Short mmCIF file of C-alpha atoms in Angstrom, two decimals:
data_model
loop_
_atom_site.label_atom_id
_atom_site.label_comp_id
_atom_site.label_asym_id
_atom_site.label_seq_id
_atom_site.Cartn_x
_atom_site.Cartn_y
_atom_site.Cartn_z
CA UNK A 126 0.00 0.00 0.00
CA UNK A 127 0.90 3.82 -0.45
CA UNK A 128 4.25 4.51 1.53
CA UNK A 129 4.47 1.04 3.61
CA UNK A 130 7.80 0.37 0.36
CA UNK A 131 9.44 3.90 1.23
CA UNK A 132 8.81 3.38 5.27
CA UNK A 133 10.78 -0.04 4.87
CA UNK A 134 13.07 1.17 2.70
CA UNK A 135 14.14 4.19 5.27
CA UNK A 136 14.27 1.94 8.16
CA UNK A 137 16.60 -1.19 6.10
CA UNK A 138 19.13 1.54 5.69
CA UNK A 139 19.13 2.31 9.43
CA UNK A 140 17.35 6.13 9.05
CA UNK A 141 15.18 7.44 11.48
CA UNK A 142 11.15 7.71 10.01
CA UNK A 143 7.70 8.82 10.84
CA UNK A 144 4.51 7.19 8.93
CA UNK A 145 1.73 9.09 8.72
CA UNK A 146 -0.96 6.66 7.70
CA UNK A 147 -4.75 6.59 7.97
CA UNK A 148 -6.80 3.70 10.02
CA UNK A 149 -6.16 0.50 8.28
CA UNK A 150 -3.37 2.48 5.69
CA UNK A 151 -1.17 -0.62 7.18
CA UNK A 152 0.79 0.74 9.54
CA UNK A 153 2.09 -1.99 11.04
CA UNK A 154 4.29 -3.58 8.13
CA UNK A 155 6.05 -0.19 7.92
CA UNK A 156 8.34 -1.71 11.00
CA UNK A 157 7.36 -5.73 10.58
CA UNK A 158 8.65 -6.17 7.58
CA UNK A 159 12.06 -4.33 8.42
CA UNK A 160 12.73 -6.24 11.57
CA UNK A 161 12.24 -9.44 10.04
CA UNK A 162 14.80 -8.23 7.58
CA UNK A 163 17.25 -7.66 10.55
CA UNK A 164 19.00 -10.02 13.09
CA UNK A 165 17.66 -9.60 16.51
CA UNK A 166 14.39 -8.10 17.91
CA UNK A 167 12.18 -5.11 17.24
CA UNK A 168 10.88 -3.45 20.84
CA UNK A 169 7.24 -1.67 19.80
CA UNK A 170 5.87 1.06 21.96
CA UNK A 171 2.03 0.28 21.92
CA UNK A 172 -0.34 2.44 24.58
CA UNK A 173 -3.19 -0.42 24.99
CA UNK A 174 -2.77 -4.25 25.50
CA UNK A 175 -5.58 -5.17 23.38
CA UNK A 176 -3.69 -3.46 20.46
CA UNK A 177 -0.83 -5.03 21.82
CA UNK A 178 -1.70 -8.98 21.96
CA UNK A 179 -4.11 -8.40 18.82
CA UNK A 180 -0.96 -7.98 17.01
CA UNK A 181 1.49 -10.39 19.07
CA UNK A 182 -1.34 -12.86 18.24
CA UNK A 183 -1.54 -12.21 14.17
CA UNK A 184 2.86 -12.62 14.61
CA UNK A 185 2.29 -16.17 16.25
CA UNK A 186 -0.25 -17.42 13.69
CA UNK A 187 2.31 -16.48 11.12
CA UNK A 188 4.76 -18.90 13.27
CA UNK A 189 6.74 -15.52 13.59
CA UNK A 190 7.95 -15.20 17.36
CA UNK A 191 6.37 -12.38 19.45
CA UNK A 192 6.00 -11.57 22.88
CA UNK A 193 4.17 -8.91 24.96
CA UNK A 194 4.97 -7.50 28.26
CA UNK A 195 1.90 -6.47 30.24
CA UNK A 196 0.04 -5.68 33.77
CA UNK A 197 -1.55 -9.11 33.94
CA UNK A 198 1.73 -11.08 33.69
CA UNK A 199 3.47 -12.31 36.89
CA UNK A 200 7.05 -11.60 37.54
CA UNK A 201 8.41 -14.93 36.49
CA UNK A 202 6.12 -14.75 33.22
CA UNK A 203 8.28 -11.52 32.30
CA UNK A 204 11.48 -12.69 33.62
CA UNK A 205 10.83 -16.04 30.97
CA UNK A 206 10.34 -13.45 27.89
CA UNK A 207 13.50 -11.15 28.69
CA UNK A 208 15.22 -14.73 29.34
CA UNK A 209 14.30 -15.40 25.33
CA UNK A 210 14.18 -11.97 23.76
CA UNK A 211 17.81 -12.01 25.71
CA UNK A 212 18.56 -15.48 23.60
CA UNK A 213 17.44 -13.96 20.56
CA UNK A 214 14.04 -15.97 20.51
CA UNK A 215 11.94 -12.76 19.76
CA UNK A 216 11.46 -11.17 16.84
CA UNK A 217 9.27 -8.92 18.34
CA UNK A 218 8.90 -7.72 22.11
CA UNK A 219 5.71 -5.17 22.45
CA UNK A 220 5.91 -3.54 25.56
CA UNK A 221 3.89 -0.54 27.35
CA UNK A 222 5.33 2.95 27.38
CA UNK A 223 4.78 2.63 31.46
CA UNK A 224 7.29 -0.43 31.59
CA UNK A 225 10.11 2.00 30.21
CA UNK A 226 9.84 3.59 33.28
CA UNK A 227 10.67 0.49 35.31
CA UNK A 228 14.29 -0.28 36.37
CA UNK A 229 14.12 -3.77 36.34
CA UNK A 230 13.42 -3.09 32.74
CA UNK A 231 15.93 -0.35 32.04
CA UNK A 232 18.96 -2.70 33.07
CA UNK A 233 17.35 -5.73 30.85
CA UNK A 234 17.49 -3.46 27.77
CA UNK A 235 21.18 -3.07 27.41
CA UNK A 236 21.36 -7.14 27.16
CA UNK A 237 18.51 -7.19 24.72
CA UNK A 238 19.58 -7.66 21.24
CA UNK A 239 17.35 -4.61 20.04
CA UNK A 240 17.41 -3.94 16.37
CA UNK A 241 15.15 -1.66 15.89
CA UNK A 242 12.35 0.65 18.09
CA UNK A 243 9.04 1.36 16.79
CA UNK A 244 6.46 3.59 18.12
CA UNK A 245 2.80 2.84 17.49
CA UNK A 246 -0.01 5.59 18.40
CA UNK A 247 3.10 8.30 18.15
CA UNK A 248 0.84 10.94 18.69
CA UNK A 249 0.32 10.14 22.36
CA UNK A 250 3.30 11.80 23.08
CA UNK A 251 2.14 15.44 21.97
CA UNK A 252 -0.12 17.78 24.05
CA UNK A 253 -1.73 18.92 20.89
CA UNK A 254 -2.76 15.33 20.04
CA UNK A 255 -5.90 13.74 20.90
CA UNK A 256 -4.81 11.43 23.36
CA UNK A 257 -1.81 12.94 25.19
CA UNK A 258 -0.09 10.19 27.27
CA UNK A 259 2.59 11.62 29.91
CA UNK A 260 4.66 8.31 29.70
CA UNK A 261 5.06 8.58 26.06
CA UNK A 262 8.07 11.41 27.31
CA UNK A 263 9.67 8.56 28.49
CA UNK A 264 10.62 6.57 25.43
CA UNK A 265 13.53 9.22 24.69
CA UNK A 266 15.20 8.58 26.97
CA UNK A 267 15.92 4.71 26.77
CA UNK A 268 17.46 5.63 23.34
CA UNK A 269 20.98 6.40 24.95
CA UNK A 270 20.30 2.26 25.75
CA UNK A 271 19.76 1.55 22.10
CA UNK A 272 22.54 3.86 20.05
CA UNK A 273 22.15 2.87 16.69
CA UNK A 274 19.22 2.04 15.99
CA UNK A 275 16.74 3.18 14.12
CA UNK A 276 13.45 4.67 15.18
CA UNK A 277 10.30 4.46 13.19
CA UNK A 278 6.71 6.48 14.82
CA UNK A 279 3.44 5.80 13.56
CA UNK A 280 0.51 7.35 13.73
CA UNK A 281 -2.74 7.59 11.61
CA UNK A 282 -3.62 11.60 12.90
CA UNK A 283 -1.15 14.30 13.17
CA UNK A 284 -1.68 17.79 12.78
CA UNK A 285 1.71 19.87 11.66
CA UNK A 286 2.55 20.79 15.40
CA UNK A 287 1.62 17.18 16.35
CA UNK A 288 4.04 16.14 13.70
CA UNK A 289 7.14 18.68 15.30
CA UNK A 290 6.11 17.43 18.52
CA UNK A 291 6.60 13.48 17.64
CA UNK A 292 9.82 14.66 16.37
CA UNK A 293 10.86 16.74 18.67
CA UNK A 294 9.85 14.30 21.83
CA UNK A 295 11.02 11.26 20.43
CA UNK A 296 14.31 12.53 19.79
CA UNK A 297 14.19 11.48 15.60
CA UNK A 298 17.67 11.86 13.77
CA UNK A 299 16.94 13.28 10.94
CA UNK A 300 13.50 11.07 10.32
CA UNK A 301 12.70 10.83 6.81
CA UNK A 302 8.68 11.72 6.29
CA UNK A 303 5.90 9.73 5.13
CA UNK A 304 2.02 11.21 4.60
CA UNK A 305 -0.11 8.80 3.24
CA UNK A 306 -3.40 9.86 1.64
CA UNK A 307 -6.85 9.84 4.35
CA UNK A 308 -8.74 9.35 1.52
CA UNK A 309 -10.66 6.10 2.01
CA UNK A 310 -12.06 4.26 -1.17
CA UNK A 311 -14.45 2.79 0.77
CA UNK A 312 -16.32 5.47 2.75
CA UNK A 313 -18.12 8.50 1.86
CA UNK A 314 -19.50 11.23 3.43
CA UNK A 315 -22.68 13.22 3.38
CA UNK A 316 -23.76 16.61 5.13
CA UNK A 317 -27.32 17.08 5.71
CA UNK A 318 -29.25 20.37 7.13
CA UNK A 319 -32.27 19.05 8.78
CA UNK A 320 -35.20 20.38 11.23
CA UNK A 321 -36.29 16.85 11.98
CA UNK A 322 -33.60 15.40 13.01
CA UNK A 323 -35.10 11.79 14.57
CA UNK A 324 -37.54 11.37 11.45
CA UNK A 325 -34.59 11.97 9.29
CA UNK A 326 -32.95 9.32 10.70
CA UNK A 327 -35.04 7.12 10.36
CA UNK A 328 -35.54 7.23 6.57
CA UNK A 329 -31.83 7.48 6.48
CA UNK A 330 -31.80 3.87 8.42
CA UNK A 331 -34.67 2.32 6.67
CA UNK A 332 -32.81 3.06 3.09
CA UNK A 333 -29.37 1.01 4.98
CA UNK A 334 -29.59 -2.65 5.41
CA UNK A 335 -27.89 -4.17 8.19
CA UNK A 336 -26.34 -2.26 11.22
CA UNK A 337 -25.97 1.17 11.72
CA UNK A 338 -23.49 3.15 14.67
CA UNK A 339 -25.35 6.41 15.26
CA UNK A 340 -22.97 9.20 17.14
CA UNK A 341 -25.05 11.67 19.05
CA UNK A 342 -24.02 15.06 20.88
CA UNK A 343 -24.98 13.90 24.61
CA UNK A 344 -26.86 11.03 26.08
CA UNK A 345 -29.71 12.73 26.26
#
């Protein structure tokens, strides 16, 4: 798809890159693909575990190894996946931004055989974006951990200053670009002045088979 070819190609050649891609644009290859191309494992930023094992379980079904460090694992559990990301079992090790605040987790990185550090939801670490997320500040810093490698932050909404701000935050060397197109094939929109709002409604849903997600202003 539309700039998933130049994201991989930035990344293979060790540059720094940002991916601007809309809901379902296929973000996620942008750093999969790469890391599979490299020797060791990829460490990916994700802000929500169900994002997290949704994609750790579409990795395993492809018999490609891929772990994720969460709230709900004991201590052992996460001691047994540094043990193989450690033994270069991993391909890919997701991990909250939270756990980069952890020391236990800080002195495990610098034995990790870290190739490459993507960050998904990238706009989480700017203010102006629409779901600011104070521990995103912290992924900076474990890059003195991790010199030379490559950073790659995704996102599928930023705004110019949410774009500086990824940038700026995440510390990008020189990031090479990518905006992909938010025009989706598949959707369309309408806009529709209307003084009966309910009863226009419900002509709209009787002319749509199947289901419907209506967004309204307030509960009431």
């Amino acid at each position: 798809r539309p700039i998933q070819e130049e994201s991989i190609g930035a990344i293979v050649k060790g540059e720094d890159a940002l991916a601007i891609l809309p809901t379902g644009g296929g973000k996620s290859i942008c750093f999969q693909v790469p890391a599979l191309m490299k020797e060791g494992t990829c460490l990916v930023i994700s802000p929500l575990i169900a994002l997290m094992m949704d994609q750790v379980e579409r990795l395993n079904k492809l018999d490609i190894s891929a772990k994720a460090i969460h709230t709900g694992l004991s201590h052992n559990e996460i001691e047994d996946i540094l043990y193989a990301c450690e033994a270069n079992e991993l391909k890919f090790l997701y991990v909250s931004p939270e756990r980069l605040k952890s020391d236990a987790f800080l002195e495990s990185i610098q034995d990790l055989p870290i190739s490459l550090l993507a960050v998904d939801e990238a706009h989480c670490i700017s203010q102006w974006g629409y779901d600011f997320r104070p521990a995103y500040l912290s992924i900076a810093a474990i890059k003195e951990y991790l010199p030379n490698v490559p950073t790659i932050a995704l996102t599928a909404s930023a705004t110019a200053m949410v774009k500086n701000d990824i940038v700026e935050k995440l510390q990008l060397n020189n990031p090479k670009i990518f905006f992909g197109s938010f025009q989706r094939e598949n959707l369309s929109y309408q806009v529709a002045e209307v003084h009966d709002k309910i009863n226009f409604l419900i002509e709209l849903l009787k002319q749509h088979q199947g289901s419907s997600i209506v967004y309204c202003k307030s509960r009431k």
